[in-house]
Amino acid sequence: MNASGFCHGNRHSHVQSMIRYRAFYVLVLTVAFVGCRKRTPVNEISTSESGIQVQEFDRSLTKGDWNQWRGPQGDGVAVDQPLPIEWGESKNIDWDVDIPGRGHGSPIVVNDLVVVSTAIDSTEEQRVVAFDQHSGEQKWSTVVHQGGFPSRRDVHQKATNANGTVASDGNLFVIAHLNQNQIIVSALDQSGEIAWQRDIGAFASKFGYAPSPILYKSLVIVAADNFGGGYIAGLDLASGEVAWRRSRGDASTYSSPHVATVGGIDQLLIAGGNRVASYDPATGEPLWETEGTAASTCGTVVTAGEKVFASGGYPDKETVCLSASGERLWSQSTKLYEPSPITDGKNLFGVTDDGIAICWSGDEGTVLWRKRLGGNFSGSPVLCNGHLYVADLSGNTYVFAASAEGYQPIAKNRLGDDCYASPAISDSAIYLRIGIGSGNNRKERLVKIRDTSGKSS
């Protein structure tokens, strides 16, 4: 064989080796990808199987408590009460305290306690922390999980390991975390002692876990949509036993559920997975579902009378109004992805992620006005005294009128360097969770804002 023939043979052998190597590499990646996306079958549970029936429940709450995500009714609307509209570092600040670690869950206010969930990444601790409502003094801090955090690549760069808001019936504080690739629900008593913990199912993380638990009569309801096999579950609040669990497909989506009375019945409503779905909150039995919004959503459904409003998300853009039975009434190709919409009972309001405030007619879906606020938003607006309060990711809180007559600014207030959470309103005060600094130097603070003009200097 001449030299040229030898070289040609080696080249041919090298090419064949490369082909075999690339084929093997593709096979390994395919197996890894399929393995990562392997679905875990959801073990559905009915109330007849669990033997747990929902009961009317007398909660130990006062009228002013803000006891769960988006407040007592889950819609972001507070009872009218005197509230400041202007504040700053030296104006109308009653107290502010450090929060250990980081989280995007909003504060709740129950029985003279302000409670948040937080995560300390350096020690892999997920905690629930309680502060005195009147003084800001830390009353207790309970580690509910040590270790078991998801890989950082499985949590969105904007997210944390404590995105959910605590829910409380006045006796127990309940929170759900992603830990050890499971969704684990924890309940703590008024002293911060763990009353029960329950692993409710596997969770395949794409960007982390976001939904907040909500209360319905004697149940706490937790959503866990994920690409490995999503589900929604109702747990007995007293014991943590699973009363019912319903499969929800394989979409990675992040919305919290909402319970409202529409069409004369209580409905458990949730968006995501290219549909808006309704369930019986007592049993988890499906009532209806309607195609819409997007595969991935973050916002919570709201209702007004017999109308159901939802918005999202990614990759599609849609804000939709449905009837109490899921019939499409109107649709607009505008999305609110992370922030949730809010309604005054007649019109629908929202702020887009990129800072555009919008008002729709609730009846027709007509855009009555839109206004660029600037900045970017993750938090959701709350409504009190005809004013909407919403914070952006630069630490500004915008106050404007919930009016169909055009954008009417009331105030713009700056605290800290960012705000991912939504405000809580209780006892004529606003509670904000803010960030100060950036990167590794960023710290979180909890701030109580109220009219302090009557106080001595």
Coordinates of C-alpha atoms in Angstrom, one line a residue, residues 13-435:
S13 CA -11.1 5.2 9.9
H14 CA -11.0 8.6 11.6
V15 CA -14.2 9.7 9.9
Q16 CA -15.9 6.4 10.9
S17 CA -14.7 6.9 14.5
M18 CA -16.1 10.4 14.6
I19 CA -19.5 9.2 13.2
R20 CA -19.7 6.5 15.9
Y21 CA -18.6 9.0 18.6
R22 CA -21.2 11.6 17.5
A23 CA -23.9 8.9 17.3
F24 CA -23.0 7.7 20.8
Y25 CA -22.9 11.3 22.1
V26 CA -26.4 12.0 20.6
L27 CA -27.7 8.8 22.2
V28 CA -26.3 9.8 25.6
L29 CA -27.9 13.2 25.4
T30 CA -31.2 11.8 24.2
V31 CA -31.3 9.3 27.0
A32 CA -30.4 12.0 29.5
F33 CA -33.0 14.3 28.1
V34 CA -35.7 11.6 28.1
G35 CA -34.6 10.6 31.6
C36 CA -34.9 14.2 32.9
R37 CA -38.3 14.5 31.3
K38 CA -39.6 11.2 32.5
R39 CA -43.1 11.5 33.8
T40 CA -44.0 10.4 37.3
P41 CA -47.6 9.1 37.2
V42 CA -49.8 11.0 39.5
N43 CA -51.6 8.9 42.0
E44 CA -55.0 10.5 42.0
I45 CA -57.0 10.4 45.2
S46 CA -60.7 11.0 45.7
T47 CA -62.5 12.0 48.9
S48 CA -64.3 8.7 48.9
E49 CA -60.9 7.0 49.0
S50 CA -59.3 9.2 51.6
G51 CA -62.5 9.4 53.7
I52 CA -61.8 13.1 54.3
Q53 CA -64.8 15.4 53.8
V54 CA -64.6 19.1 53.7
Q55 CA -66.1 20.8 56.7
E56 CA -67.3 24.4 57.4
F57 CA -64.5 26.0 59.3
D58 CA -64.5 28.7 61.9
R59 CA -61.2 30.5 61.4
S60 CA -59.5 32.4 64.2
L61 CA -59.1 35.6 62.2
T62 CA -59.9 39.2 62.7
K63 CA -61.5 41.4 60.1
G64 CA -58.2 43.2 59.3
D65 CA -56.0 40.1 58.8
W66 CA -54.3 39.6 55.5
N67 CA -54.0 35.8 55.8
Q68 CA -52.9 34.4 52.5
W69 CA -51.7 35.2 48.9
R70 CA -53.7 38.2 47.7
G71 CA -55.5 38.7 51.0
P72 CA -58.5 37.1 52.7
Q73 CA -60.6 36.7 49.5
G74 CA -57.5 35.8 47.3
D75 CA -58.3 38.7 44.9
G76 CA -55.9 41.4 46.1
V77 CA -58.8 43.6 47.4
A78 CA -58.6 45.0 50.9
V79 CA -61.4 46.4 53.1
D80 CA -61.4 50.2 52.8
Q81 CA -59.3 51.7 55.6
P82 CA -57.1 54.7 56.1
L83 CA -53.8 54.1 54.3
P84 CA -50.9 56.4 53.5
I85 CA -50.4 57.2 49.8
E86 CA -46.9 58.7 50.2
W87 CA -43.8 57.4 52.0
G88 CA -40.1 57.4 51.9
E89 CA -37.1 56.4 54.0
S90 CA -37.9 59.1 56.6
K91 CA -41.7 59.4 56.0
N92 CA -44.5 57.2 57.2
I93 CA -42.2 54.3 58.1
D94 CA -43.4 52.7 61.3
W95 CA -40.6 50.1 61.4
D96 CA -38.3 48.1 59.2
V97 CA -36.4 44.9 60.0
D98 CA -34.0 42.5 58.2
I99 CA -35.3 39.3 56.8
P100 CA -32.7 36.5 56.7
G101 CA -32.0 35.0 53.3
R102 CA -34.2 35.6 50.3
G103 CA -37.7 34.9 49.1
H104 CA -40.3 36.3 46.8
G105 CA -43.3 35.3 48.9
S106 CA -45.4 38.2 50.1
P107 CA -46.0 38.9 53.8
I108 CA -49.2 38.0 55.6
V109 CA -50.6 39.5 58.8
V110 CA -52.4 37.3 61.3
N111 CA -53.0 37.6 65.0
D112 CA -50.5 40.4 65.6
L113 CA -47.8 38.5 63.6
V114 CA -46.3 39.4 60.2
V115 CA -45.1 36.1 58.6
V116 CA -42.9 35.4 55.6
S117 CA -41.2 32.3 54.1
T118 CA -37.5 32.7 53.2
A119 CA -34.5 30.6 52.0
I120 CA -30.9 30.8 53.0
D121 CA -29.0 29.3 50.0
S122 CA -25.6 29.1 51.7
T123 CA -26.9 26.7 54.4
E124 CA -29.8 25.3 52.3
E125 CA -32.4 26.3 54.8
Q126 CA -36.0 27.0 54.1
R127 CA -37.5 29.0 57.0
V128 CA -40.7 30.6 58.2
V129 CA -40.1 33.8 60.1
A130 CA -42.6 35.8 62.3
F131 CA -42.3 39.4 63.4
D132 CA -44.4 41.4 65.9
Q133 CA -46.9 43.4 63.9
H134 CA -46.6 46.4 66.2
S135 CA -42.9 46.6 66.9
G136 CA -41.2 44.6 64.2
E137 CA -39.4 42.4 66.7
Q138 CA -38.7 38.9 65.5
K139 CA -40.8 36.5 67.5
W140 CA -39.6 33.2 66.0
S141 CA -37.7 31.7 63.0
T142 CA -38.3 28.1 62.2
V143 CA -36.2 25.9 59.9
V144 CA -38.7 23.7 58.0
H145 CA -36.1 22.1 55.7
Q146 CA -32.3 21.7 55.9
G147 CA -30.7 20.6 52.7
G148 CA -32.5 19.1 49.7
F149 CA -32.4 22.3 47.5
P150 CA -32.8 21.8 43.8
S151 CA -29.8 22.4 41.6
R152 CA -29.3 26.1 40.8
R153 CA -29.7 25.3 37.1
D154 CA -33.3 24.1 37.9
V155 CA -34.3 27.4 39.5
H156 CA -34.8 30.5 37.3
Q157 CA -32.2 33.3 37.8
K158 CA -34.9 35.6 39.0
A159 CA -36.5 33.1 41.4
T160 CA -35.7 31.9 44.9
N161 CA -36.2 28.7 46.9
A162 CA -39.0 30.5 48.8
N163 CA -41.3 32.0 46.2
G164 CA -44.7 31.1 47.9
T165 CA -46.7 33.1 50.3
V166 CA -47.7 31.6 53.7
A167 CA -51.5 30.9 54.3
S168 CA -53.1 30.9 57.8
D169 CA -56.4 30.1 59.3
G170 CA -55.4 32.0 62.5
N171 CA -54.1 28.9 64.2
L172 CA -51.7 27.3 61.7
F173 CA -49.3 28.8 59.2
V174 CA -49.0 26.7 56.1
I175 CA -46.4 26.8 53.3
A176 CA -45.3 24.6 50.4
H177 CA -41.6 24.2 49.3
L178 CA -39.8 22.3 46.6
N179 CA -37.3 20.2 48.5
Q180 CA -35.7 16.8 47.6
N181 CA -37.5 16.9 44.2
Q182 CA -40.9 16.8 46.1
I183 CA -43.5 19.4 47.1
I184 CA -43.6 19.3 50.9
V185 CA -46.3 21.2 52.7
S186 CA -45.5 22.3 56.3
A187 CA -47.8 23.6 59.0
L188 CA -46.6 25.6 62.0
D189 CA -48.4 26.7 65.1
Q190 CA -48.5 30.2 66.6
S191 CA -45.2 29.5 68.4
G192 CA -43.5 28.4 65.2
E193 CA -43.4 24.8 66.1
I194 CA -44.0 22.4 63.2
A195 CA -47.5 20.8 63.6
W196 CA -47.2 18.5 60.6
Q197 CA -45.4 18.1 57.3
R198 CA -46.6 16.2 54.2
D199 CA -44.9 15.1 51.0
I200 CA -47.7 15.5 48.4
G201 CA -45.9 14.4 45.2
A202 CA -42.8 14.6 43.0
F203 CA -41.9 17.8 41.2
A204 CA -39.6 18.0 38.1
S205 CA -38.2 21.5 38.2
K206 CA -37.7 23.6 35.1
F207 CA -37.5 27.0 36.8
G208 CA -38.3 26.3 40.4
Y209 CA -41.6 26.2 42.4
A210 CA -43.8 29.3 42.7
P211 CA -47.5 28.7 43.7
S212 CA -48.8 29.7 47.1
P213 CA -51.2 27.5 49.2
I214 CA -54.8 28.8 49.6
L215 CA -57.5 28.0 52.1
Y216 CA -61.0 26.6 51.5
K217 CA -63.1 25.7 54.5
S218 CA -61.2 22.9 56.3
L219 CA -58.8 22.3 53.4
V220 CA -55.5 23.9 52.3
I221 CA -55.2 23.6 48.5
V222 CA -51.8 23.4 46.8
A223 CA -51.0 23.4 43.0
A224 CA -47.9 21.7 41.6
D225 CA -47.8 21.9 37.8
N226 CA -44.6 20.5 36.4
F227 CA -43.3 18.7 33.2
G228 CA -42.9 15.4 35.1
G229 CA -46.6 15.2 35.9
G230 CA -48.5 18.1 37.4
Y231 CA -51.2 17.9 40.1
I232 CA -53.4 19.9 42.4
A233 CA -54.2 18.6 45.9
G234 CA -56.5 19.4 48.8
L235 CA -55.2 18.6 52.3
D236 CA -57.0 18.4 55.6
L237 CA -55.8 21.5 57.4
A238 CA -55.8 20.0 60.9
S239 CA -53.9 16.8 60.0
G240 CA -52.2 17.4 56.7
E241 CA -53.7 14.2 55.3
V242 CA -54.4 14.4 51.5
A243 CA -58.2 14.6 51.0
W244 CA -58.0 14.6 47.2
R245 CA -55.4 14.9 44.5
R246 CA -56.0 15.5 40.8
S247 CA -53.6 15.1 37.8
R248 CA -53.1 18.2 35.7
G249 CA -50.9 17.2 32.8
D250 CA -47.2 17.9 32.1
A251 CA -46.8 21.7 31.6
S252 CA -44.3 23.6 33.6
T253 CA -46.4 26.5 34.8
Y254 CA -46.5 28.6 38.0
S255 CA -49.9 30.0 38.9
S256 CA -51.5 29.8 42.3
P257 CA -55.1 28.6 42.5
H258 CA -58.1 30.8 43.5
V259 CA -61.5 29.9 45.0
A260 CA -64.5 32.0 44.2
T261 CA -68.3 31.7 44.1
V262 CA -69.3 32.0 40.4
G263 CA -72.4 30.5 38.7
G264 CA -73.9 29.9 42.2
I265 CA -71.2 27.4 43.2
D266 CA -67.7 27.5 44.7
Q267 CA -65.1 27.0 42.0
L268 CA -61.4 26.3 42.3
L269 CA -59.9 28.2 39.3
I270 CA -56.4 28.0 37.9
A271 CA -54.7 29.0 34.6
G272 CA -51.7 27.3 32.9
G273 CA -51.0 24.5 30.5
N274 CA -52.9 26.3 27.7
R275 CA -56.1 26.3 29.6
V276 CA -58.2 27.8 32.4
A277 CA -59.6 25.0 34.5
S278 CA -62.3 24.8 37.2
Y279 CA -62.6 22.2 39.9
D280 CA -64.9 21.5 42.8
P281 CA -62.7 22.7 45.7
A282 CA -64.3 20.3 48.1
T283 CA -63.5 17.2 46.0
G284 CA -61.1 18.1 43.2
E285 CA -63.6 16.9 40.6
P286 CA -63.3 18.8 37.3
L287 CA -66.1 21.2 36.5
W288 CA -64.9 22.6 33.1
E289 CA -61.8 23.7 31.3
T290 CA -61.3 26.1 28.4
E291 CA -58.4 26.5 26.1
G292 CA -56.6 29.8 26.5
T293 CA -53.9 32.1 27.9
A294 CA -50.6 30.2 27.5
A295 CA -48.6 27.1 28.3
S296 CA -46.8 28.9 31.1
T297 CA -48.5 31.4 33.4
C298 CA -47.7 32.9 36.8
G299 CA -50.7 35.1 37.6
T300 CA -53.8 34.2 39.6
V301 CA -57.3 34.1 38.2
V302 CA -59.7 36.8 39.4
T303 CA -63.5 37.0 39.2
A304 CA -66.2 39.7 39.1
G305 CA -69.8 38.6 39.4
E306 CA -70.2 35.8 36.9
K307 CA -67.0 36.6 35.0
V308 CA -63.7 34.8 35.2
F309 CA -60.5 36.7 34.1
A310 CA -57.1 35.2 33.4
S311 CA -53.9 36.3 31.7
G312 CA -50.6 34.9 30.5
G313 CA -48.0 34.2 29.6
Y314 CA -45.4 32.3 27.6
P315 CA -45.1 31.7 24.7
D316 CA -48.6 33.0 23.9
K317 CA -50.1 36.3 24.9
E318 CA -53.7 36.5 26.0
T319 CA -56.0 38.1 28.5
V320 CA -59.3 36.3 28.5
C321 CA -62.8 36.7 30.1
L322 CA -64.9 33.6 30.6
S323 CA -68.4 32.9 31.8
A324 CA -69.0 31.0 35.0
S325 CA -69.2 27.8 32.9
G326 CA -66.1 28.5 31.0
E327 CA -67.6 30.0 27.8
R328 CA -65.3 32.6 26.1
L329 CA -66.8 36.1 26.4
W330 CA -63.8 38.1 25.1
S331 CA -60.1 37.9 24.5
Q332 CA -57.2 40.4 24.0
S333 CA -53.7 39.6 22.8
T334 CA -52.0 41.3 25.7
K335 CA -50.4 39.4 28.6
L336 CA -49.7 39.8 32.2
Y337 CA -47.2 37.1 32.9
E338 CA -45.8 37.4 36.4
P339 CA -48.2 40.0 37.8
S340 CA -51.8 39.0 38.5
P341 CA -54.8 41.0 37.2
I342 CA -57.2 42.7 39.6
T343 CA -60.8 43.9 39.3
D344 CA -62.9 46.5 41.1
G345 CA -66.0 44.4 40.2
K346 CA -66.6 46.2 37.0
N347 CA -63.3 46.8 35.1
L348 CA -60.1 44.8 34.9
F349 CA -56.7 46.3 35.7
G350 CA -53.2 45.0 35.4
V351 CA -49.6 46.0 34.9
T352 CA -47.5 44.1 32.4
D353 CA -44.1 42.7 33.2
D354 CA -42.5 45.5 31.2
G355 CA -44.3 48.3 33.0
I356 CA -47.5 49.1 31.1
A357 CA -50.6 49.8 33.2
I358 CA -53.9 48.8 31.5
C359 CA -57.6 49.1 32.2
W360 CA -60.1 46.9 30.3
S361 CA -63.8 47.1 30.3
G362 CA -65.0 44.0 32.1
D363 CA -68.0 43.6 29.9
E364 CA -66.5 44.0 26.4
G365 CA -62.8 43.7 26.9
T366 CA -62.2 47.1 25.3
V367 CA -58.9 48.7 26.4
L368 CA -60.1 51.9 28.1
W369 CA -56.6 53.2 28.7
R370 CA -53.0 52.2 28.9
K371 CA -50.0 54.0 30.4
R372 CA -46.3 53.2 30.4
L373 CA -45.1 53.4 34.0
G374 CA -41.5 52.4 33.2
G375 CA -39.5 49.7 34.8
N376 CA -40.2 46.0 35.2
F377 CA -42.7 44.3 37.4
S378 CA -43.0 40.9 39.2
G379 CA -45.4 41.8 42.1
S380 CA -49.2 42.1 41.7
P381 CA -51.4 45.1 42.5
V382 CA -53.6 45.4 45.5
L383 CA -56.7 47.6 45.8
C384 CA -57.9 49.7 48.7
N385 CA -59.9 52.9 48.9
G386 CA -60.2 53.1 45.1
H387 CA -56.4 53.1 44.8
L388 CA -54.2 50.5 43.2
Y389 CA -50.8 49.9 44.8
V390 CA -48.1 48.0 42.9
A391 CA -44.3 47.8 43.2
D392 CA -41.7 47.5 40.5
L393 CA -38.3 45.8 40.4
S394 CA -36.5 49.0 41.1
G395 CA -38.1 49.7 44.5
N396 CA -40.8 52.1 43.3
T397 CA -44.4 51.6 44.4
Y398 CA -46.9 53.3 42.2
V399 CA -50.3 54.4 43.5
F400 CA -52.9 55.3 41.0
A401 CA -56.7 55.4 40.8
A402 CA -58.8 52.3 39.9
S403 CA -60.7 54.4 37.4
A404 CA -62.0 53.7 33.9
E405 CA -61.5 57.5 33.1
G406 CA -57.9 57.3 32.2
Y407 CA -54.7 56.9 34.1
Q408 CA -54.8 59.0 37.2
P409 CA -51.5 59.0 39.2
I410 CA -51.7 59.5 42.9
A411 CA -48.0 59.0 44.1
K412 CA -44.8 57.2 43.3
N413 CA -42.8 56.1 46.3
R414 CA -39.3 54.7 46.5
L415 CA -37.9 52.2 49.1
G416 CA -34.9 50.0 48.6
D417 CA -33.5 48.8 45.3
D418 CA -36.1 46.2 44.3
C419 CA -39.4 44.6 45.2
Y420 CA -40.4 41.2 43.9
A421 CA -43.3 40.6 46.4
S422 CA -46.8 42.1 46.5
P423 CA -48.0 44.4 49.3
A424 CA -50.0 43.2 52.3
I425 CA -52.6 45.5 53.8
S426 CA -53.8 45.3 57.4
D427 CA -54.9 47.6 60.2
S428 CA -54.3 50.8 58.2
A429 CA -50.8 49.8 57.3
I430 CA -49.0 48.5 54.2
Y431 CA -46.3 45.8 54.5
L432 CA -43.6 45.5 51.9
R433 CA -40.8 43.1 51.4
I434 CA -38.0 44.9 49.7
G435 CA -34.4 44.3 48.6

